XYZ file of C-alpha atoms in Angstrom:
663
model
C 9.927 -18.616 -10.270
C 13.050 -20.313 -8.875
C 15.142 -17.273 -9.840
C 12.544 -14.910 -8.403
C 12.364 -16.936 -5.161
C 9.061 -15.350 -4.043
C 9.264 -17.022 -0.646
C 12.702 -15.641 0.191
C 13.211 -12.325 -1.648
C 11.480 -9.002 -1.183
C 11.756 -5.268 -1.754
C 12.903 -5.146 1.855
C 12.371 -1.907 3.784
C 10.958 -0.911 7.194
C 7.513 -0.534 5.581
C 7.508 -3.894 3.797
C 8.864 -5.572 6.954
C 5.905 -4.147 8.874
C 3.572 -5.612 6.254
C 5.189 -9.040 6.871
C 4.548 -8.440 10.572
C 0.878 -7.668 9.849
C 0.351 -10.725 7.634
C 1.388 -12.902 10.542
C -0.020 -10.838 13.440
C -3.739 -10.999 12.642
C -4.103 -14.791 12.187
C -1.756 -15.402 15.134
C -3.939 -13.386 17.532
C -7.322 -14.332 16.114
C -6.495 -18.054 16.487
C -5.207 -17.433 20.033
C -8.401 -15.494 20.938
C -6.348 -12.392 21.793
C -7.415 -8.847 20.940
C -5.691 -8.366 17.563
C -6.065 -4.577 17.728
C -3.696 -4.261 20.695
C -0.216 -4.579 19.197
C 2.905 -5.410 21.160
C 5.117 -2.576 19.945
C 5.540 0.877 21.508
C 5.794 -1.067 24.794
C 4.850 -0.553 27.560
C 1.793 1.309 26.214
C 1.365 -0.687 23.045
C -0.359 0.521 19.906
C -3.959 0.202 18.790
C -4.028 -0.951 15.161
C -7.357 0.677 14.297
C -5.524 3.771 13.028
C -2.560 1.898 11.603
C -2.208 0.518 8.067
C -2.293 -3.057 9.352
C -4.072 -4.809 6.391
C -6.277 -7.279 8.330
C -8.221 -8.164 5.152
C -5.081 -9.292 3.370
C -3.679 -11.043 6.438
C -6.811 -13.154 6.925
C -7.392 -13.868 3.224
C -3.753 -14.866 2.711
C -3.503 -16.913 5.919
C -3.286 -20.289 4.091
C -0.352 -19.004 2.018
C 1.325 -17.464 5.077
C 0.874 -20.687 7.025
C 2.237 -22.834 4.192
C 5.006 -20.699 2.696
C 5.572 -17.852 5.147
C 4.717 -14.142 5.054
C 7.295 -13.296 2.353
C 5.590 -15.620 -0.126
C 2.172 -14.288 0.902
C 3.354 -10.676 0.418
C 4.682 -11.347 -3.080
C 1.634 -13.336 -4.173
C -0.737 -10.634 -2.907
C 1.206 -7.985 -4.825
C 1.259 -10.016 -8.045
C -2.454 -10.858 -7.868
C -3.470 -7.306 -6.949
C -1.729 -5.466 -9.786
C -2.846 -8.144 -12.251
C -6.429 -7.790 -11.014
C -6.200 -4.031 -11.600
C -5.395 -4.583 -15.248
C -8.184 -7.142 -15.706
C -10.746 -4.937 -13.952
C -9.750 -1.887 -16.015
C -10.309 -3.978 -19.167
C -13.723 -5.138 -17.945
C -14.712 -1.576 -16.993
C -13.760 -0.339 -20.467
C -15.892 -3.054 -22.018
C -18.811 -2.012 -19.810
C -18.306 1.499 -21.211
C -18.720 0.092 -24.745
C -15.041 0.242 -25.719
C -13.758 -2.191 -28.341
C -11.355 -4.953 -27.325
C -8.159 -3.274 -28.540
C -9.047 -0.001 -26.831
C -9.981 -1.842 -23.626
C -6.664 -3.707 -23.627
C -4.752 -0.447 -24.208
C -6.553 1.240 -21.311
C -5.956 -1.792 -19.081
C -2.215 -1.703 -19.830
C -2.078 2.024 -19.075
C -3.744 1.416 -15.707
C -1.567 -1.633 -14.996
C 1.506 0.595 -15.302
C -0.067 3.393 -13.272
C 2.614 5.549 -11.645
C 0.520 5.513 -8.487
C 0.544 1.712 -8.198
C 4.201 1.247 -9.074
C 5.235 3.954 -6.639
C 3.332 2.272 -3.807
C 4.891 -1.087 -4.783
C 8.120 0.178 -3.211
C 6.791 -0.783 0.211
C 3.161 0.255 0.792
C 1.231 -2.983 0.421
C -1.859 -1.299 1.873
C -1.861 1.308 -0.902
C -0.842 -0.756 -3.922
C -3.599 -3.343 -3.313
C -6.522 -1.346 -4.704
C -8.371 -4.087 -6.589
C -11.277 -4.141 -4.105
C -11.889 -0.426 -4.736
C -11.620 -0.875 -8.517
C -13.999 -3.855 -8.263
C -16.548 -1.583 -6.552
C -16.400 0.772 -9.547
C -16.712 -2.164 -11.964
C -19.708 -3.587 -10.072
C -21.349 -0.159 -10.149
C -20.978 -0.035 -13.930
C -22.536 -3.477 -14.227
C -25.468 -2.284 -12.140
C -25.853 0.828 -14.324
C -25.951 -1.485 -17.350
C -28.597 -3.579 -15.538
C -26.492 -6.748 -15.648
C -27.021 -7.374 -11.922
C -29.981 -6.710 -9.652
C -30.195 -4.189 -6.794
C -29.791 -6.725 -3.965
C -26.851 -8.407 -5.686
C -25.273 -4.984 -6.277
C -25.672 -3.672 -2.723
C -24.495 -6.939 -1.150
C -21.479 -7.221 -3.463
C -20.185 -3.693 -2.979
C -20.758 -3.946 0.786
C -18.378 -6.909 0.940
C -15.862 -5.274 -1.404
C -15.957 -2.040 0.604
C -15.476 -3.916 3.878
C -12.488 -5.743 2.392
C -11.075 -2.448 1.108
C -11.467 -0.890 4.561
C -9.372 -3.763 5.921
C -6.626 -2.911 3.437
C -6.774 0.890 3.572
C -9.511 2.818 5.360
C -8.174 5.923 3.611
C -9.013 4.480 0.167
C -12.375 3.271 1.526
C -13.252 6.838 2.554
C -11.958 8.598 -0.570
C -13.635 6.020 -2.834
C -17.023 6.810 -1.268
C -16.391 10.567 -1.612
C -15.484 10.311 -5.306
C -18.349 7.906 -6.036
C -20.683 10.545 -4.591
C -19.017 13.196 -6.763
C -19.464 10.952 -9.820
C -23.173 10.533 -9.069
C -23.633 14.308 -8.754
C -21.776 14.961 -12.013
C -23.728 12.320 -13.933
C -26.997 13.667 -12.504
C -26.287 17.337 -13.280
C -24.595 16.950 -16.670
C -26.805 18.593 -19.346
C -28.591 16.644 -22.098
C -29.307 13.681 -19.887
C -32.653 11.961 -20.241
C -35.115 11.793 -17.387
C -34.749 8.005 -17.297
C -30.959 8.391 -17.139
C -31.195 10.723 -14.166
C -33.637 8.379 -12.493
C -31.162 5.540 -12.957
C -28.418 7.647 -11.313
C -30.660 8.339 -8.309
C -31.746 4.699 -7.935
C -28.188 3.371 -8.290
C -27.018 6.010 -5.814
C -29.581 4.896 -3.253
C -28.558 1.268 -3.748
C -24.890 2.266 -3.353
C -25.732 4.049 -0.085
C -27.390 0.824 1.066
C -24.178 -1.012 0.188
C -22.113 1.489 2.183
C -24.407 1.158 5.205
C -24.229 -2.620 4.949
C -20.421 -2.433 4.839
C -20.556 -0.356 8.035
C -22.551 -3.170 9.626
C -19.901 -5.733 8.630
C -17.215 -3.393 9.936
C -18.913 -2.465 13.222
C -16.356 -4.198 15.534
C -13.531 -2.533 13.606
C -15.271 0.865 13.574
C -15.787 0.637 17.337
C -11.986 0.433 17.692
C -11.555 3.330 15.243
C -13.819 5.724 17.163
C -12.854 4.483 20.628
C -9.165 5.069 19.871
C -9.402 8.087 17.589
C -6.183 9.872 16.677
C -5.635 12.870 14.437
C -2.733 14.610 12.776
C -1.237 11.357 11.537
C 0.684 13.146 8.784
C 1.089 16.697 7.560
C -1.413 16.715 4.673
C 0.191 19.838 3.161
C 3.365 17.859 2.438
C 1.476 15.259 0.411
C -0.286 17.170 -2.360
C 0.227 16.388 -6.044
C 2.361 18.839 -7.971
C 0.537 19.755 -11.211
C 3.831 19.313 -13.077
C 3.877 15.664 -11.972
C 0.945 14.957 -14.305
C 3.251 15.864 -17.182
C 6.760 15.103 -15.906
C 8.033 11.663 -14.815
C 9.934 10.825 -11.643
C 12.813 8.441 -11.098
C 10.235 5.650 -10.834
C 9.857 5.876 -14.607
C 12.382 4.220 -16.909
C 12.207 6.651 -19.821
C 13.068 10.301 -19.075
C 12.803 9.761 -15.299
C 16.448 10.595 -14.594
C 16.392 13.466 -17.129
C 13.774 15.285 -15.052
C 15.168 14.211 -11.650
C 16.281 17.751 -10.768
C 12.675 18.927 -11.169
C 10.818 15.912 -9.757
C 12.985 15.949 -6.613
C 11.165 19.183 -5.681
C 7.716 17.591 -5.829
C 6.027 17.167 -2.450
C 5.882 13.740 -0.832
C 8.522 11.129 -1.544
C 9.372 8.762 -4.376
C 6.687 6.257 -3.354
C 3.971 8.916 -3.218
C 4.745 10.922 -6.374
C 2.327 8.877 -8.460
C 0.320 11.428 -10.445
C 2.319 11.037 -13.659
C 0.265 10.346 -16.791
C 2.579 11.723 -19.459
C 1.955 13.884 -22.511
C 0.666 11.048 -24.765
C -2.081 10.053 -22.313
C -3.032 13.698 -21.753
C -3.262 14.168 -25.543
C -5.675 11.242 -25.746
C -7.863 12.921 -23.118
C -8.146 16.084 -25.193
C -9.741 14.279 -28.104
C -11.711 17.264 -29.367
C -15.286 18.639 -29.358
C -16.767 15.799 -31.408
C -15.582 13.213 -28.886
C -16.986 15.184 -25.967
C -20.290 15.709 -27.689
C -21.213 12.365 -26.139
C -22.487 12.845 -22.594
C -20.661 9.835 -21.101
C -17.290 11.190 -22.250
C -18.083 14.626 -20.827
C -19.044 13.126 -17.489
C -15.865 11.059 -17.281
C -13.737 14.064 -18.233
C -15.381 16.388 -15.696
C -14.930 13.718 -13.016
C -11.253 13.350 -13.997
C -10.693 17.128 -13.759
C -12.543 17.261 -10.415
C -10.421 14.493 -8.876
C -7.234 15.990 -10.342
C -8.053 19.361 -8.745
C -8.669 17.624 -5.405
C -5.319 15.836 -5.718
C -3.565 19.230 -5.686
C -4.464 19.579 -1.997
C -5.540 22.605 0.007
C -3.024 24.866 -1.731
C -1.602 24.661 -5.224
C 2.011 23.623 -4.615
C 4.479 23.972 -7.480
C 7.991 22.615 -6.971
C 7.490 22.669 -3.211
C 6.143 26.247 -3.032
C 2.499 26.654 -1.854
C 0.476 29.249 -3.759
C -3.297 29.768 -4.115
C -6.040 28.027 -2.131
C -7.624 25.024 -3.844
C -11.029 23.299 -3.435
C -9.649 20.537 -1.183
C -9.114 23.229 1.464
C -12.771 22.810 2.434
C -12.331 19.046 2.896
C -9.851 19.735 5.700
C -12.789 20.881 7.830
C -14.544 17.509 7.524
C -14.017 14.691 10.047
C -11.980 11.636 9.018
C -11.604 12.596 5.333
C -9.292 15.462 6.334
C -6.664 12.838 7.190
C -6.564 11.616 3.553
C -3.453 12.526 1.556
C -4.449 14.210 -1.740
C -1.325 12.960 -3.501
C -2.827 9.454 -3.317
C -5.769 10.414 -5.506
C -3.487 9.360 -8.349
C -5.267 5.999 -8.044
C -8.483 7.588 -9.320
C -6.964 9.941 -11.910
C -4.992 7.072 -13.478
C -8.096 4.847 -13.619
C -10.252 7.605 -15.128
C -7.495 8.534 -17.592
C -7.220 4.893 -18.751
C -11.002 4.675 -19.269
C -11.083 7.947 -21.186
C -8.138 6.744 -23.285
C -10.051 3.546 -24.080
C -13.091 5.597 -25.077
C -10.943 7.881 -27.280
C -9.312 4.897 -29.028
C -12.730 3.372 -29.647
C -14.003 6.665 -31.056
C -11.069 6.997 -33.481
C -9.951 3.828 -35.213
C -7.018 5.601 -36.894
C -3.376 4.648 -36.294
C -2.091 7.922 -34.772
C -4.103 7.576 -31.527
C -2.935 3.958 -31.231
C 0.689 5.041 -31.627
C 0.140 7.755 -29.023
C -1.274 5.137 -26.630
C 1.770 2.917 -27.243
C 4.080 5.828 -26.503
C 2.050 6.491 -23.347
C 2.712 2.942 -22.128
C 6.414 3.337 -22.929
C 6.654 6.555 -20.908
C 4.819 4.967 -17.971
C 7.104 1.916 -18.012
C 8.614 1.606 -14.518
C 12.305 1.920 -13.761
C 12.783 -1.747 -12.885
C 16.192 -1.093 -11.319
C 14.275 0.320 -8.336
C 12.406 -2.958 -7.870
C 15.303 -5.345 -7.366
C 14.440 -7.798 -4.644
C 16.937 -8.728 -1.974
C 17.055 -11.891 0.143
C 15.223 -11.556 3.434
C 17.871 -12.305 6.105
C 17.204 -15.428 8.122
C 19.413 -15.439 11.208
C 19.968 -18.692 13.082
C 19.110 -16.875 16.335
C 15.472 -16.951 15.196
C 15.468 -19.764 12.649
C 16.874 -22.238 15.184
C 14.784 -20.695 17.995
C 17.834 -19.801 20.093
C 15.941 -16.696 21.228
C 13.680 -18.930 23.339
C 16.665 -19.816 25.557
C 17.864 -16.219 25.839
C 14.799 -13.951 26.046
C 11.958 -14.948 28.402
C 8.437 -14.789 27.008
C 6.852 -11.355 27.525
C 10.163 -9.503 27.888
C 10.507 -5.947 26.652
C 13.117 -5.598 23.941
C 14.617 -2.751 21.976
C 15.704 -3.768 18.476
C 18.350 -1.825 16.557
C 18.413 -0.340 14.027
C 14.961 1.102 14.642
C 12.337 1.986 12.025
C 13.413 5.631 11.743
C 16.953 4.602 10.832
C 16.013 2.249 8.011
C 15.613 -0.727 10.306
C 13.493 -3.607 9.051
C 14.753 -5.685 11.981
C 12.209 -4.690 14.699
C 9.194 -5.892 12.697
C 10.973 -8.846 11.106
C 12.541 -10.188 14.296
C 9.410 -9.864 16.421
C 7.422 -11.658 13.722
C 10.067 -14.401 13.394
C 9.913 -14.903 17.170
C 6.137 -15.457 16.910
C 5.576 -12.290 18.992
C 6.975 -13.972 22.100
C 8.482 -10.685 23.295
C 7.234 -7.082 23.226
C 9.302 -4.373 21.590
C 9.697 -0.805 22.787
C 10.304 0.302 19.184
C 7.699 2.088 17.120
C 6.687 0.297 13.922
C 3.753 2.318 12.634
C 1.212 4.916 13.634
C 1.347 7.899 15.905
C 3.638 7.849 18.928
C 1.578 7.109 22.077
C 0.755 10.031 24.331
C 3.566 10.751 26.760
C 6.224 9.134 24.578
C 6.487 11.781 21.832
C 9.498 13.178 23.720
C 11.399 10.109 22.464
C 10.531 10.757 18.804
C 14.142 10.450 17.601
C 14.517 6.981 19.076
C 11.368 5.809 17.279
C 11.312 7.579 13.957
C 14.678 9.317 13.555
C 15.266 12.867 12.376
C 18.005 15.209 13.562
C 20.162 13.706 16.292
C 19.588 15.488 19.630
C 22.541 16.930 21.513
C 21.829 14.623 24.459
C 21.442 11.439 22.410
C 23.412 9.173 24.759
C 21.672 10.231 27.949
C 18.368 10.276 26.097
C 18.849 6.654 25.042
C 19.502 5.584 28.626
C 16.390 7.482 29.759
C 14.361 5.922 26.941
C 15.447 2.397 27.881
C 14.692 2.983 31.554
C 11.297 4.639 31.087
C 10.094 2.006 28.626
C 11.251 -0.789 30.956
C 13.441 -2.414 28.299
C 15.122 -5.594 29.539
C 17.097 -6.543 26.431
C 18.639 -4.820 23.442
C 19.028 -6.758 20.202
C 21.246 -5.085 17.617
C 22.373 -6.068 14.145
C 26.145 -5.857 13.668
C 25.563 -5.138 9.959
C 23.959 -1.770 10.825
C 25.902 1.470 11.240
C 23.228 4.126 11.841
C 23.463 6.965 14.375
C 21.207 5.365 17.007
C 22.907 1.967 16.845
C 26.311 3.656 17.162
C 25.008 5.627 20.165
C 24.026 2.339 21.806
C 27.389 0.716 21.022
C 29.127 3.724 22.576
C 27.663 2.729 25.961
C 30.104 -0.246 26.078
C 27.542 -2.579 27.616
C 28.437 -6.273 27.991
C 26.735 -8.491 25.399
C 26.492 -11.996 23.990
C 27.040 -12.621 20.289
C 24.838 -14.883 18.154
C 25.982 -14.621 14.564
C 25.264 -11.056 13.453
C 23.022 -10.391 16.452
C 24.312 -8.765 19.632
C 22.179 -9.407 22.738
C 22.494 -7.144 25.779
C 20.596 -7.723 29.005
C 20.008 -4.505 30.930
C 18.617 -3.424 34.281
C 17.523 -0.130 35.802
C 20.613 -0.084 38.063
C 22.927 -0.556 35.093
C 21.242 2.281 33.233
C 21.432 4.589 36.284
C 25.146 3.892 36.739
C 25.874 4.559 33.078
C 23.842 7.777 33.172
C 25.715 9.016 36.265
C 29.085 8.407 34.633
C 27.984 10.043 31.378
C 26.154 13.038 32.827
C 28.903 15.272 34.271
C 30.939 15.824 31.076
C 27.783 16.060 28.954
C 26.183 18.681 31.211
C 29.438 20.639 31.323
C 29.595 20.708 27.523
C 25.907 21.561 27.254
C 26.206 24.396 29.760
C 29.044 25.939 27.748
C 26.945 25.652 24.604
C 24.026 27.462 26.264
C 26.343 30.203 27.515
C 27.581 30.671 23.959
C 23.979 30.661 22.710
C 23.115 33.393 25.261
C 25.919 35.553 23.887
C 24.508 35.216 20.382
C 21.177 36.343 21.808
C 22.555 39.433 23.572
C 24.617 40.330 20.508
C 21.427 40.305 18.440
C 19.612 42.373 21.094
C 22.333 45.039 21.078
C 22.466 45.213 17.270
C 18.677 45.573 16.916
C 18.007 47.309 20.252
C 15.266 44.711 20.700
C 14.755 40.960 20.981
C 11.932 40.992 18.425
C 12.662 38.548 15.618
C 15.353 36.714 17.606
C 15.714 33.182 16.223
C 18.570 30.928 15.122
C 18.021 31.889 11.476
C 18.664 35.526 12.387
C 22.221 34.677 13.505
C 24.735 35.070 10.686
C 27.771 33.143 11.911
C 29.299 30.006 10.381
C 30.350 28.734 13.835
C 26.732 28.868 14.978
C 25.714 26.108 12.559
C 28.725 23.985 13.492
C 27.931 24.119 17.216
C 24.147 24.299 17.302
C 23.045 22.776 14.007
C 21.207 24.230 11.025
C 18.430 26.697 11.968
C 14.941 25.686 10.910
C 13.507 27.882 8.103
C 11.662 31.126 8.730
C 8.327 29.705 7.508
C 8.568 26.762 9.898
C 6.289 26.674 12.966
C 9.465 25.733 14.874
C 11.511 28.694 13.653
C 13.200 29.072 17.068
C 14.755 25.601 16.866
C 17.913 24.231 15.331
C 18.301 20.713 13.975
C 20.359 19.729 17.027
C 17.532 20.648 19.398
C 18.658 24.077 20.616
C 16.119 26.899 21.092
C 16.795 30.626 20.811
C 14.183 33.372 20.908
C 12.442 36.003 22.971
C 10.202 35.764 26.041
C 8.671 39.183 26.463
C 11.581 41.634 26.389
C 14.184 39.081 27.439
C 16.425 36.597 25.673
C 15.338 32.971 26.113
C 17.176 29.805 25.209
C 16.861 26.083 25.701
C 17.595 22.524 24.700
C 15.438 19.480 23.994
C 15.180 16.692 24.868
C 16.721 16.574 28.336
C 16.490 13.974 31.085
C 15.531 15.083 34.646
C 18.911 14.544 36.314
C 20.673 16.589 33.624
C 18.001 19.288 33.910
C 18.614 19.514 37.656
C 22.385 19.736 37.154
C 22.018 22.366 34.438
C 19.610 24.374 36.588
C 22.137 24.540 39.428
C 24.788 25.879 37.063
C 22.670 28.526 35.335
C 19.984 29.574 37.840
C 21.837 32.732 38.924
C 21.345 34.223 35.450
C 17.761 33.015 34.963
C 14.565 34.934 35.579
C 12.483 31.783 35.025
C 13.230 28.194 34.086
C 10.784 25.694 32.579
C 11.202 21.925 32.562
C 9.697 19.998 30.998
C 8.200 22.989 29.217
C 5.643 24.513 29.920
C 6.039 23.528 33.600
C 7.946 26.070 35.705
C 11.028 24.477 37.246
C 12.555 25.025 40.690
C 15.281 22.391 40.513
C 13.272 19.237 41.295
C 11.839 16.960 38.595
C 10.047 13.643 38.529
C 12.161 10.682 37.491
C 9.872 10.108 34.512
C 10.184 13.693 33.228
C 11.822 14.186 29.868
C 11.460 17.152 27.563
C 12.433 20.733 26.775
C 14.605 22.776 29.155
C 13.909 26.499 28.613
C 15.351 29.417 30.555
C 14.389 33.100 30.356
C 17.364 35.282 31.201
C 17.197 38.206 33.595
C 17.343 41.649 31.991
C 20.955 41.935 30.833
C 21.437 38.446 32.249
C 23.017 37.211 29.041
C 26.008 39.439 29.800
C 26.819 37.584 33.031
C 25.599 34.075 32.296
C 28.272 31.491 33.017
C 28.650 27.893 34.106
C 29.208 27.329 37.821
C 31.020 24.090 38.651
């Protein structure tokens, strides 16, 4: 334990830092009688945590550990207890399914090393803590075996479901959906006795009572969910399991993971989400033959496994990143709430069902070959531990010695660099270490508040916009930031953009503190704007010439888009065009727009601040038929100070031939 240092070391990332923030946030605000759902990031608007993975269940349950040893210790202890509980619960479930002890242990080990769980361990505390959901399944089995009564059953699963909702409402919802599917399968499976079907119906009714009771416990939370509803949190199509992932490992797996890296890198999602892998040995155990599946329980479990696996493939079967045929989950996208669930995360259920079926198969056959296959299955699932090396959580004297209290007044608005989108753990960690005494304009989690999506790069990264410097000044002014805290150890694009402003600062160890005002930001913007607008104007003139060249070659502007321009210099100046199947096909990665508006060439740039838009309008208006800023608002040269967005101009017929910058 002393080498592990669970109170000081962590798999540190922006996501795990936000979990530390959450573990401290909920008790801090509950004890202070503040609304814990209104978070002090994304200032000045703030963020409602009802639609954010903020783990209130874990934060409140672990409060004694957090209070005594800090959030890092609490995080590590929660993780250790949760994955251990998964193994124990899988063993107990196998025993409830009449598996012998060896088979139950084998299944428990397979589930303990689930690719889903170990992928989520890389930073998603809300998704790797699934023991409440697994405990619901275990309690249901105990009820089916009549080891607990109906009231005990309904009350127990209501509490477990409520706790699971407070860890991940996504798993809460999908668990209920797949429990309903299980009940239907067990009811409809042929050769069931009338008493067996009656038991399914009665247990189902009791489970519904448990769900309704959990809704009662969760009513204050659910009020926040429906009162602050958001949609489109993530692109579900990018998080569907690749069927090859069930057979092929990823770099999360120690054995063969690197050998198949060229293939697994094309799976949808990312390394934390690619958790469908079971491996050939486990799949062989599932196909145990007709005699094994002559037993109704095995058939039901297998059909449920196949059903969940099909759902995990998403709305369209995607193989190596290429969508193909429509799949059953397509219909789920029309349902409220559940449509936000990411199918790739159903690996939790497929791995649990696979481990139970493996336990049943090992119980059925007491021969050595299946046992050796199970051992090989564990070996292939073994995680690549080099990816789980903990690093010390930095503890800067600026916060440890509470120097920040003398520098930053309580309630100030602060921007912390590097931000979340640039790999920054600092915003969440520093605000938590300061006991939330200041608000941060950074985004930590959840959807960008309405009206602030124009600043997406400054929150969550992506391709650097052409107007990054002016955009940063506009961002700081419009969010009312009063201080900037930056880490000298960081060297990301946004932090370097800030350092390029040459603002005066005070140094505290590795932390640079800059106090800013609206006047300072206006003066910097004025000095920066003229050369930037001049360069941007020349770029748009060059972009117009590409447009007219395309029009002359095709005798039409139909199909005009950056990807249609075949010129190496185009990419160097304007950035890589977005692909032809993208909904943003007219954009480049640097934020330039090229396309058609009716029969005319149109071009633009995003994002742009209002003063730059006004200056650019004056230079180019002679060649423009119409100008929009911020799009879709038509622009006549005057913009509100708070405007920020896309500048789009439609050229006059043949206007691209004469477009030029006017000083």
